[in-house]
Amino acid sequence: MTDDRYARGVARLAEIDGAAGDAVIAGLADLAPDLGRYIIEFGFGDVYSRPGLDLRTRELATVAALTAMGNARPQLEVHLAAALNVGATRAEIVEVIIQMSLYAGFPAALNAIAALRTVLEARHG
């Protein structure tokens, strides 16, 4: 049974995202509850719970990937906030985004900076 993966995933998600993570999963409950369960069990119960990288490093890597994808702004905003929640600094996040401009292009980096601005404004008013 996957109950331990699920419980581990819920705990890890709460540690990283707080209420934002719960909102994402709750938003799937009516239409795709299995997708929410997969995200919890595999994403957070398995991958985010692995040894080898701390949560700060995992979130910076996730910000890099979502920036490079260039088409996942809602998820990028969630993970930008998560990166800040687990100890990444604003300056570190900006550097990750600048680094991605080399590989994903300036439009992707500009979009990521706009997402960061949205996250920072929501946090600081």
CSV table of N, CA, C and O in Angstrom, one decimal:
chain,number,residue,atom,x,y,z
A,1,MET,N,0.8,-1.2,0.0
A,1,MET,CA,0.0,0.0,0.0
A,1,MET,C,0.9,1.2,0.0
A,1,MET,O,2.0,1.2,0.4
A,2,THR,N,0.4,2.3,-0.4
A,2,THR,CA,1.1,3.6,-0.6
A,2,THR,C,0.9,4.6,0.5
A,2,THR,O,1.3,5.7,0.4
A,3,ASP,N,0.2,4.2,1.6
A,3,ASP,CA,-0.1,5.1,2.7
A,3,ASP,C,1.1,5.8,3.2
A,3,ASP,O,1.1,7.0,3.5
A,4,ASP,N,2.3,5.1,3.4
A,4,ASP,CA,3.5,5.7,3.9
A,4,ASP,C,4.0,6.7,2.9
A,4,ASP,O,4.5,7.8,3.3
A,5,ARG,N,4.0,6.4,1.6
A,5,ARG,CA,4.4,7.4,0.6
A,5,ARG,C,3.6,8.6,0.7
A,5,ARG,O,4.0,9.7,0.5
A,6,TYR,N,2.3,8.4,0.8
A,6,TYR,CA,1.3,9.5,0.8
A,6,TYR,C,1.6,10.4,2.0
A,6,TYR,O,1.6,11.6,1.9
A,7,ALA,N,1.7,9.8,3.2
A,7,ALA,CA,1.9,10.5,4.4
A,7,ALA,C,3.2,11.3,4.4
A,7,ALA,O,3.3,12.5,4.8
A,8,ARG,N,4.2,10.6,3.9
A,8,ARG,CA,5.5,11.3,3.7
A,8,ARG,C,5.4,12.5,2.7
A,8,ARG,O,6.0,13.5,3.0
A,9,GLY,N,4.7,12.3,1.7
A,9,GLY,CA,4.5,13.3,0.7
A,9,GLY,C,3.7,14.5,1.2
A,9,GLY,O,4.1,15.7,0.9
A,10,VAL,N,2.6,14.2,1.9
A,10,VAL,CA,1.9,15.3,2.5
A,10,VAL,C,2.7,16.1,3.5
A,10,VAL,O,2.7,17.4,3.5
A,11,ALA,N,3.5,15.5,4.3
A,11,ALA,CA,4.4,16.2,5.2
A,11,ALA,C,5.4,17.0,4.5
A,11,ALA,O,5.7,18.2,4.9
A,12,ARG,N,6.0,16.5,3.4
A,12,ARG,CA,7.1,17.2,2.7
A,12,ARG,C,6.4,18.4,2.0
A,12,ARG,O,7.0,19.5,2.0
A,13,LEU,N,5.3,18.2,1.4
A,13,LEU,CA,4.6,19.3,0.7
A,13,LEU,C,4.3,20.4,1.6
A,13,LEU,O,4.5,21.6,1.3
A,14,ALA,N,3.8,20.1,2.8
A,14,ALA,CA,3.5,21.1,3.8
A,14,ALA,C,4.8,21.9,4.2
A,14,ALA,O,4.7,23.1,4.4
A,15,GLU,N,5.9,21.1,4.4
A,15,GLU,CA,7.1,21.8,4.7
A,15,GLU,C,7.6,22.8,3.7
A,15,GLU,O,8.1,23.8,4.0
A,16,ILE,N,7.4,22.4,2.4
A,16,ILE,CA,7.8,23.2,1.3
A,16,ILE,C,6.9,24.4,1.0
A,16,ILE,O,7.3,25.5,0.9
A,17,ASP,N,5.6,24.0,0.8
A,17,ASP,CA,4.7,25.0,0.2
A,17,ASP,C,3.6,25.5,1.2
A,17,ASP,O,2.9,26.4,0.8
A,18,GLY,N,3.5,24.9,2.3
A,18,GLY,CA,2.4,25.3,3.2
A,18,GLY,C,1.0,25.2,2.6
A,18,GLY,O,0.8,24.2,1.9
A,19,ALA,N,0.2,26.2,2.7
A,19,ALA,CA,-1.2,26.1,2.2
A,19,ALA,C,-1.2,26.1,0.7
A,19,ALA,O,-2.2,25.6,0.1
A,20,ALA,N,-0.2,26.7,0.0
A,20,ALA,CA,-0.2,26.7,-1.4
A,20,ALA,C,-0.3,25.3,-2.0
A,20,ALA,O,-1.0,25.1,-3.0
A,21,GLY,N,0.5,24.4,-1.4
A,21,GLY,CA,0.5,23.0,-1.9
A,21,GLY,C,-0.8,22.4,-1.7
A,21,GLY,O,-1.3,21.7,-2.6
A,22,ASP,N,-1.4,22.6,-0.6
A,22,ASP,CA,-2.8,22.1,-0.3
A,22,ASP,C,-3.8,22.6,-1.3
A,22,ASP,O,-4.6,21.8,-1.8
A,23,ALA,N,-3.7,23.8,-1.7
A,23,ALA,CA,-4.6,24.4,-2.6
A,23,ALA,C,-4.5,23.8,-4.0
A,23,ALA,O,-5.5,23.5,-4.7
A,24,VAL,N,-3.3,23.5,-4.4
A,24,VAL,CA,-3.1,22.8,-5.7
A,24,VAL,C,-3.7,21.4,-5.7
A,24,VAL,O,-4.5,21.1,-6.6
A,25,ILE,N,-3.5,20.7,-4.7
A,25,ILE,CA,-4.1,19.3,-4.6
A,25,ILE,C,-5.6,19.4,-4.4
A,25,ILE,O,-6.3,18.6,-5.1
A,26,ALA,N,-6.1,20.3,-3.6
A,26,ALA,CA,-7.5,20.5,-3.5
A,26,ALA,C,-8.2,20.8,-4.8
A,26,ALA,O,-9.3,20.4,-5.1
A,27,GLY,N,-7.5,21.6,-5.6
A,27,GLY,CA,-8.0,22.0,-6.9
A,27,GLY,C,-8.2,20.9,-7.9
A,27,GLY,O,-8.9,21.0,-8.9
A,28,LEU,N,-7.6,19.8,-7.6
A,28,LEU,CA,-7.7,18.6,-8.4
A,28,LEU,C,-8.7,17.6,-7.9
A,28,LEU,O,-9.1,16.7,-8.7
A,29,ALA,N,-9.2,17.7,-6.7
A,29,ALA,CA,-10.0,16.7,-6.1
A,29,ALA,C,-11.3,16.4,-6.8
A,29,ALA,O,-11.7,15.2,-6.9
A,30,ASP,N,-11.9,17.4,-7.5
A,30,ASP,CA,-13.2,17.1,-8.1
A,30,ASP,C,-13.0,16.5,-9.5
A,30,ASP,O,-13.9,15.8,-10.0
A,31,LEU,N,-11.9,16.8,-10.2
A,31,LEU,CA,-11.8,16.4,-11.6
A,31,LEU,C,-10.7,15.3,-11.8
A,31,LEU,O,-10.9,14.4,-12.5
A,32,ALA,N,-9.6,15.4,-11.0
A,32,ALA,CA,-8.5,14.5,-11.2
A,32,ALA,C,-7.8,14.1,-9.9
A,32,ALA,O,-6.7,14.4,-9.7
A,33,PRO,N,-8.6,13.5,-9.0
A,33,PRO,CA,-8.0,13.2,-7.7
A,33,PRO,C,-6.8,12.3,-7.7
A,33,PRO,O,-5.9,12.4,-6.9
A,34,ASP,N,-6.8,11.4,-8.7
A,34,ASP,CA,-5.6,10.5,-8.8
A,34,ASP,C,-4.4,11.3,-9.2
A,34,ASP,O,-3.3,10.9,-8.7
A,35,LEU,N,-4.5,12.3,-10.0
A,35,LEU,CA,-3.3,13.1,-10.3
A,35,LEU,C,-2.8,13.8,-9.1
A,35,LEU,O,-1.6,13.8,-8.9
A,36,GLY,N,-3.6,14.3,-8.2
A,36,GLY,CA,-3.2,14.8,-7.0
A,36,GLY,C,-2.5,13.8,-6.1
A,36,GLY,O,-1.5,14.1,-5.5
A,37,ARG,N,-3.0,12.6,-6.1
A,37,ARG,CA,-2.4,11.5,-5.3
A,37,ARG,C,-1.0,11.2,-5.8
A,37,ARG,O,-0.1,11.0,-5.1
A,38,TYR,N,-0.9,11.2,-7.2
A,38,TYR,CA,0.4,10.9,-7.8
A,38,TYR,C,1.4,11.9,-7.5
A,38,TYR,O,2.6,11.6,-7.2
A,39,ILE,N,1.0,13.2,-7.5
A,39,ILE,CA,1.9,14.3,-7.2
A,39,ILE,C,2.4,14.2,-5.8
A,39,ILE,O,3.6,14.3,-5.5
A,40,ILE,N,1.5,13.8,-4.9
A,40,ILE,CA,1.8,13.7,-3.4
A,40,ILE,C,2.8,12.5,-3.3
A,40,ILE,O,3.9,12.6,-2.7
A,41,GLU,N,2.4,11.3,-3.8
A,41,GLU,CA,3.1,10.1,-3.5
A,41,GLU,C,4.5,10.1,-4.2
A,41,GLU,O,5.5,9.9,-3.6
A,42,PHE,N,4.5,10.3,-5.5
A,42,PHE,CA,5.7,10.3,-6.3
A,42,PHE,C,6.5,11.5,-6.1
A,42,PHE,O,7.7,11.5,-5.7
A,43,GLY,N,5.9,12.7,-6.4
A,43,GLY,CA,6.6,13.9,-6.4
A,43,GLY,C,7.2,14.3,-5.1
A,43,GLY,O,8.4,14.5,-4.9
A,44,PHE,N,6.4,14.2,-4.1
A,44,PHE,CA,6.8,14.7,-2.7
A,44,PHE,C,7.2,13.5,-1.8
A,44,PHE,O,8.1,13.6,-1.0
A,45,GLY,N,6.5,12.4,-1.9
A,45,GLY,CA,6.8,11.3,-1.0
A,45,GLY,C,8.0,10.5,-1.5
A,45,GLY,O,8.8,10.0,-0.6
A,46,ASP,N,8.3,10.5,-2.8
A,46,ASP,CA,9.5,9.8,-3.3
A,46,ASP,C,10.6,10.8,-3.6
A,46,ASP,O,11.6,10.8,-3.0
A,47,VAL,N,10.4,11.6,-4.6
A,47,VAL,CA,11.5,12.4,-5.2
A,47,VAL,C,11.9,13.5,-4.2
A,47,VAL,O,13.1,13.6,-3.9
A,48,TYR,N,11.0,14.3,-3.7
A,48,TYR,CA,11.4,15.4,-2.8
A,48,TYR,C,11.9,14.9,-1.5
A,48,TYR,O,12.5,15.6,-0.7
A,49,SER,N,11.6,13.6,-1.2
A,49,SER,CA,12.1,13.1,0.1
A,49,SER,C,13.4,12.3,0.0
A,49,SER,O,13.8,11.7,1.0
A,50,ARG,N,14.0,12.2,-1.2
A,50,ARG,CA,15.2,11.5,-1.3
A,50,ARG,C,16.4,12.2,-0.6
A,50,ARG,O,16.3,13.4,-0.5
A,51,PRO,N,17.3,11.5,-0.2
A,51,PRO,CA,18.6,12.1,0.4
A,51,PRO,C,19.4,12.6,-0.8
A,51,PRO,O,19.2,12.3,-1.9
A,52,GLY,N,20.4,13.5,-0.5
A,52,GLY,CA,21.3,13.9,-1.5
A,52,GLY,C,21.2,15.4,-1.8
A,52,GLY,O,22.3,16.0,-2.2
A,53,LEU,N,20.1,15.9,-1.8
A,53,LEU,CA,19.9,17.4,-2.0
A,53,LEU,C,19.0,17.9,-0.9
A,53,LEU,O,18.0,17.3,-0.6
A,54,ASP,N,19.3,19.1,-0.4
A,54,ASP,CA,18.4,19.7,0.5
A,54,ASP,C,17.3,20.4,-0.2
A,54,ASP,O,17.3,20.5,-1.4
A,55,LEU,N,16.2,20.8,0.5
A,55,LEU,CA,15.1,21.3,-0.1
A,55,LEU,C,15.4,22.6,-0.9
A,55,LEU,O,14.8,22.9,-1.9
A,56,ARG,N,16.2,23.4,-0.3
A,56,ARG,CA,16.6,24.7,-1.0
A,56,ARG,C,17.2,24.4,-2.4
A,56,ARG,O,16.8,25.0,-3.4
A,57,THR,N,18.1,23.4,-2.5
A,57,THR,CA,18.7,23.1,-3.7
A,57,THR,C,17.7,22.5,-4.7
A,57,THR,O,17.6,22.8,-5.9
A,58,ARG,N,16.8,21.6,-4.2
A,58,ARG,CA,15.8,21.0,-5.0
A,58,ARG,C,14.8,22.1,-5.6
A,58,ARG,O,14.5,22.0,-6.7
A,59,GLU,N,14.5,23.1,-4.8
A,59,GLU,CA,13.6,24.1,-5.3
A,59,GLU,C,14.3,25.0,-6.3
A,59,GLU,O,13.7,25.4,-7.3
A,60,LEU,N,15.6,25.3,-6.1
A,60,LEU,CA,16.3,26.1,-7.1
A,60,LEU,C,16.4,25.3,-8.4
A,60,LEU,O,16.3,25.9,-9.5
A,61,ALA,N,16.6,24.0,-8.3
A,61,ALA,CA,16.6,23.2,-9.5
A,61,ALA,C,15.2,23.2,-10.2
A,61,ALA,O,15.1,23.3,-11.5
A,62,THR,N,14.2,23.2,-9.4
A,62,THR,CA,12.8,23.2,-10.0
A,62,THR,C,12.5,24.6,-10.6
A,62,THR,O,12.0,24.6,-11.7
A,63,VAL,N,13.0,25.6,-10.0
A,63,VAL,CA,12.8,27.0,-10.6
A,63,VAL,C,13.5,27.0,-11.9
A,63,VAL,O,13.0,27.6,-12.9
A,64,ALA,N,14.7,26.5,-12.0
A,64,ALA,CA,15.5,26.5,-13.2
A,64,ALA,C,14.7,25.7,-14.3
A,64,ALA,O,14.6,26.2,-15.4
A,65,ALA,N,14.2,24.6,-14.0
A,65,ALA,CA,13.5,23.7,-14.9
A,65,ALA,C,12.3,24.4,-15.4
A,65,ALA,O,12.0,24.5,-16.6
A,66,LEU,N,11.5,25.0,-14.5
A,66,LEU,CA,10.2,25.6,-14.9
A,66,LEU,C,10.5,26.9,-15.7
A,66,LEU,O,9.7,27.2,-16.6
A,67,THR,N,11.6,27.6,-15.3
A,67,THR,CA,12.0,28.8,-16.1
A,67,THR,C,12.3,28.4,-17.6
A,67,THR,O,11.8,29.0,-18.5
A,68,ALA,N,13.1,27.3,-17.7
A,68,ALA,CA,13.5,26.8,-19.0
A,68,ALA,C,12.3,26.3,-19.8
A,68,ALA,O,12.3,26.5,-21.0
A,69,MET,N,11.4,25.7,-19.2
A,69,MET,CA,10.2,25.2,-19.9
A,69,MET,C,9.5,26.4,-20.5
A,69,MET,O,9.0,26.3,-21.6
A,70,GLY,N,9.3,27.5,-19.8
A,70,GLY,CA,8.7,28.7,-20.3
A,70,GLY,C,7.2,28.6,-20.5
A,70,GLY,O,6.6,29.6,-21.0
A,71,ASN,N,6.6,27.6,-20.1
A,71,ASN,CA,5.1,27.5,-20.3
A,71,ASN,C,4.4,27.0,-19.1
A,71,ASN,O,3.3,26.4,-19.2
A,72,ALA,N,4.9,27.2,-17.9
A,72,ALA,CA,4.3,26.7,-16.7
A,72,ALA,C,4.3,27.8,-15.6
A,72,ALA,O,4.7,27.5,-14.5
A,73,ARG,N,3.8,28.9,-15.9
A,73,ARG,CA,3.9,30.0,-15.0
A,73,ARG,C,3.2,29.7,-13.7
A,73,ARG,O,3.7,30.1,-12.6
A,74,PRO,N,2.0,29.2,-13.6
A,74,PRO,CA,1.4,28.9,-12.3
A,74,PRO,C,2.3,28.0,-11.4
A,74,PRO,O,2.4,28.3,-10.2
A,75,GLN,N,2.9,27.0,-12.0
A,75,GLN,CA,3.7,26.1,-11.3
A,75,GLN,C,5.0,26.8,-10.9
A,75,GLN,O,5.5,26.6,-9.8
A,76,LEU,N,5.5,27.7,-11.8
A,76,LEU,CA,6.7,28.4,-11.5
A,76,LEU,C,6.5,29.3,-10.3
A,76,LEU,O,7.3,29.4,-9.4
A,77,GLU,N,5.3,30.0,-10.2
A,77,GLU,CA,5.0,30.9,-9.1
A,77,GLU,C,5.0,30.1,-7.8
A,77,GLU,O,5.5,30.5,-6.8
A,78,VAL,N,4.4,28.9,-7.8
A,78,VAL,CA,4.3,28.1,-6.6
A,78,VAL,C,5.7,27.7,-6.2
A,78,VAL,O,6.0,27.8,-5.0
A,79,HIS,N,6.6,27.4,-7.1
A,79,HIS,CA,7.9,26.9,-6.7
A,79,HIS,C,8.9,28.1,-6.4
A,79,HIS,O,9.8,27.9,-5.6
A,80,LEU,N,8.6,29.3,-7.0
A,80,LEU,CA,9.3,30.5,-6.5
A,80,LEU,C,9.0,30.7,-5.1
A,80,LEU,O,10.0,31.0,-4.3
A,81,ALA,N,7.8,30.7,-4.7
A,81,ALA,CA,7.4,30.9,-3.3
A,81,ALA,C,8.0,29.8,-2.4
A,81,ALA,O,8.5,30.1,-1.3
A,82,ALA,N,8.0,28.6,-2.9
A,82,ALA,CA,8.5,27.5,-2.2
A,82,ALA,C,10.0,27.6,-1.9
A,82,ALA,O,10.5,27.4,-0.9
A,83,ALA,N,10.7,28.1,-3.0
A,83,ALA,CA,12.2,28.3,-2.8
A,83,ALA,C,12.4,29.3,-1.7
A,83,ALA,O,13.3,29.1,-0.9
A,84,LEU,N,11.7,30.4,-1.7
A,84,LEU,CA,11.8,31.4,-0.6
A,84,LEU,C,11.5,30.8,0.7
A,84,LEU,O,12.2,31.0,1.7
A,85,ASN,N,10.4,29.9,0.8
A,85,ASN,CA,10.0,29.3,2.0
A,85,ASN,C,11.1,28.4,2.6
A,85,ASN,O,11.2,28.2,3.8
A,86,VAL,N,11.9,27.8,1.7
A,86,VAL,CA,12.9,26.8,2.2
A,86,VAL,C,14.3,27.4,2.3
A,86,VAL,O,15.3,26.7,2.4
A,87,GLY,N,14.4,28.7,2.2
A,87,GLY,CA,15.7,29.4,2.4
A,87,GLY,C,16.5,30.0,1.3
A,87,GLY,O,17.5,30.6,1.5
A,88,ALA,N,16.0,29.8,0.0
A,88,ALA,CA,16.6,30.5,-1.1
A,88,ALA,C,16.4,32.0,-1.0
A,88,ALA,O,15.3,32.4,-0.5
A,89,THR,N,17.4,32.8,-1.3
A,89,THR,CA,17.2,34.2,-1.3
A,89,THR,C,16.7,34.7,-2.6
A,89,THR,O,16.8,34.1,-3.7
A,90,ARG,N,16.2,35.9,-2.6
A,90,ARG,CA,15.8,36.6,-3.8
A,90,ARG,C,16.9,36.7,-4.8
A,90,ARG,O,16.8,36.4,-6.0
A,91,ALA,N,18.1,37.0,-4.3
A,91,ALA,CA,19.3,37.2,-5.2
A,91,ALA,C,19.7,35.8,-5.9
A,91,ALA,O,20.0,35.8,-7.0
A,92,GLU,N,19.6,34.7,-5.1
A,92,GLU,CA,19.9,33.4,-5.6
A,92,GLU,C,18.9,33.0,-6.7
A,92,GLU,O,19.3,32.5,-7.8
A,93,ILE,N,17.6,33.3,-6.5
A,93,ILE,CA,16.6,33.0,-7.5
A,93,ILE,C,16.8,33.8,-8.8
A,93,ILE,O,16.7,33.3,-9.9
A,94,VAL,N,17.1,35.1,-8.6
A,94,VAL,CA,17.4,35.9,-9.8
A,94,VAL,C,18.6,35.4,-10.6
A,94,VAL,O,18.6,35.3,-11.8
A,95,GLU,N,19.6,34.9,-9.9
A,95,GLU,CA,20.8,34.3,-10.6
A,95,GLU,C,20.5,33.1,-11.3
A,95,GLU,O,21.0,32.8,-12.4
A,96,VAL,N,19.6,32.2,-10.7
A,96,VAL,CA,19.2,31.0,-11.4
A,96,VAL,C,18.4,31.4,-12.7
A,96,VAL,O,18.6,30.8,-13.7
A,97,ILE,N,17.6,32.4,-12.6
A,97,ILE,CA,16.8,32.8,-13.8
A,97,ILE,C,17.7,33.4,-14.8
A,97,ILE,O,17.6,33.1,-16.0
A,98,ILE,N,18.7,34.2,-14.4
A,98,ILE,CA,19.7,34.7,-15.4
A,98,ILE,C,20.4,33.6,-16.0
A,98,ILE,O,20.7,33.6,-17.3
A,99,GLN,N,20.8,32.6,-15.3
A,99,GLN,CA,21.6,31.4,-15.8
A,99,GLN,C,20.7,30.7,-16.9
A,99,GLN,O,21.2,30.3,-17.9
A,100,MET,N,19.4,30.6,-16.6
A,100,MET,CA,18.6,30.0,-17.6
A,100,MET,C,18.4,30.8,-18.9
A,100,MET,O,18.1,30.2,-19.9
A,101,SER,N,18.7,32.1,-18.8
A,101,SER,CA,18.5,32.9,-20.1
A,101,SER,C,19.5,32.4,-21.1
A,101,SER,O,19.2,32.4,-22.3
A,102,LEU,N,20.6,31.8,-20.7
A,102,LEU,CA,21.6,31.2,-21.7
A,102,LEU,C,21.1,30.0,-22.4
A,102,LEU,O,21.4,29.7,-23.5
A,103,TYR,N,20.2,29.2,-21.7
A,103,TYR,CA,19.8,28.0,-22.3
A,103,TYR,C,18.3,28.0,-22.8
A,103,TYR,O,18.0,27.3,-23.7
A,104,ALA,N,17.5,28.8,-22.2
A,104,ALA,CA,16.1,28.9,-22.5
A,104,ALA,C,15.7,30.2,-23.3
A,104,ALA,O,14.7,30.3,-23.8
A,105,GLY,N,16.6,31.1,-23.3
A,105,GLY,CA,16.4,32.4,-24.0
A,105,GLY,C,15.9,33.5,-23.1
A,105,GLY,O,15.5,33.3,-21.9
A,106,PHE,N,16.0,34.7,-23.6
A,106,PHE,CA,15.6,35.9,-22.8
A,106,PHE,C,14.1,35.9,-22.5
A,106,PHE,O,13.7,36.3,-21.4
A,107,PRO,N,13.3,35.5,-23.5
A,107,PRO,CA,11.8,35.6,-23.2
A,107,PRO,C,11.5,34.7,-22.0
A,107,PRO,O,10.7,35.1,-21.1
A,108,ALA,N,12.0,33.5,-21.9
A,108,ALA,CA,11.8,32.6,-20.7
A,108,ALA,C,12.3,33.3,-19.4
A,108,ALA,O,11.6,33.2,-18.4
A,109,ALA,N,13.4,33.9,-19.5
A,109,ALA,CA,14.0,34.6,-18.3
A,109,ALA,C,13.1,35.8,-17.9
A,109,ALA,O,12.8,36.0,-16.7
A,110,LEU,N,12.7,36.6,-18.9
A,110,LEU,CA,11.9,37.7,-18.6
A,110,LEU,C,10.5,37.3,-18.0
A,110,LEU,O,10.0,37.9,-17.0
A,111,ASN,N,10.0,36.2,-18.5
A,111,ASN,CA,8.7,35.7,-18.0
A,111,ASN,C,8.9,35.2,-16.5
A,111,ASN,O,8.0,35.4,-15.7
A,112,ALA,N,10.0,34.6,-16.2
A,112,ALA,CA,10.3,34.1,-14.9
A,112,ALA,C,10.5,35.3,-13.9
A,112,ALA,O,10.1,35.2,-12.8
A,113,ILE,N,11.2,36.3,-14.4
A,113,ILE,CA,11.3,37.5,-13.5
A,113,ILE,C,10.0,38.1,-13.2
A,113,ILE,O,9.7,38.5,-12.1
A,114,ALA,N,9.1,38.2,-14.2
A,114,ALA,CA,7.7,38.7,-14.0
A,114,ALA,C,7.0,37.8,-13.0
A,114,ALA,O,6.3,38.3,-12.1
A,115,ALA,N,7.2,36.5,-13.1
A,115,ALA,CA,6.5,35.6,-12.1
A,115,ALA,C,7.1,35.8,-10.7
A,115,ALA,O,6.4,35.9,-9.7
A,116,LEU,N,8.4,36.0,-10.6
A,116,LEU,CA,9.1,36.3,-9.3
A,116,LEU,C,8.5,37.6,-8.8
A,116,LEU,O,8.2,37.7,-7.6
A,117,ARG,N,8.3,38.6,-9.6
A,117,ARG,CA,7.8,39.9,-9.1
A,117,ARG,C,6.4,39.7,-8.5
A,117,ARG,O,6.1,40.2,-7.5
A,118,THR,N,5.6,38.9,-9.2
A,118,THR,CA,4.2,38.6,-8.7
A,118,THR,C,4.3,37.9,-7.3
A,118,THR,O,3.6,38.3,-6.4
A,119,VAL,N,5.2,37.0,-7.2
A,119,VAL,CA,5.3,36.3,-5.9
A,119,VAL,C,5.8,37.2,-4.8
A,119,VAL,O,5.3,37.2,-3.7
A,120,LEU,N,6.8,38.0,-5.1
A,120,LEU,CA,7.3,39.0,-4.1
A,120,LEU,C,6.3,40.0,-3.7
A,120,LEU,O,6.2,40.3,-2.5
A,121,GLU,N,5.5,40.5,-4.7
A,121,GLU,CA,4.5,41.5,-4.4
A,121,GLU,C,3.4,40.9,-3.5
A,121,GLU,O,2.9,41.5,-2.6
A,122,ALA,N,3.1,39.6,-3.7
A,122,ALA,CA,2.1,38.9,-2.9
A,122,ALA,C,2.6,38.7,-1.5
A,122,ALA,O,1.8,38.8,-0.5
A,123,ARG,N,3.9,38.5,-1.4
A,123,ARG,CA,4.4,38.3,0.0
A,123,ARG,C,4.6,39.6,0.8
A,123,ARG,O,4.5,39.6,2.0
A,124,HIS,N,4.9,40.6,0.1
A,124,HIS,CA,5.3,41.9,0.7
A,124,HIS,C,4.3,43.0,0.5
A,124,HIS,O,4.5,44.1,1.0
A,125,GLY,N,3.3,42.8,-0.2
A,125,GLY,CA,2.2,43.8,-0.5
A,125,GLY,C,2.5,44.8,-1.4
A,125,GLY,O,3.1,45.4,-2.1
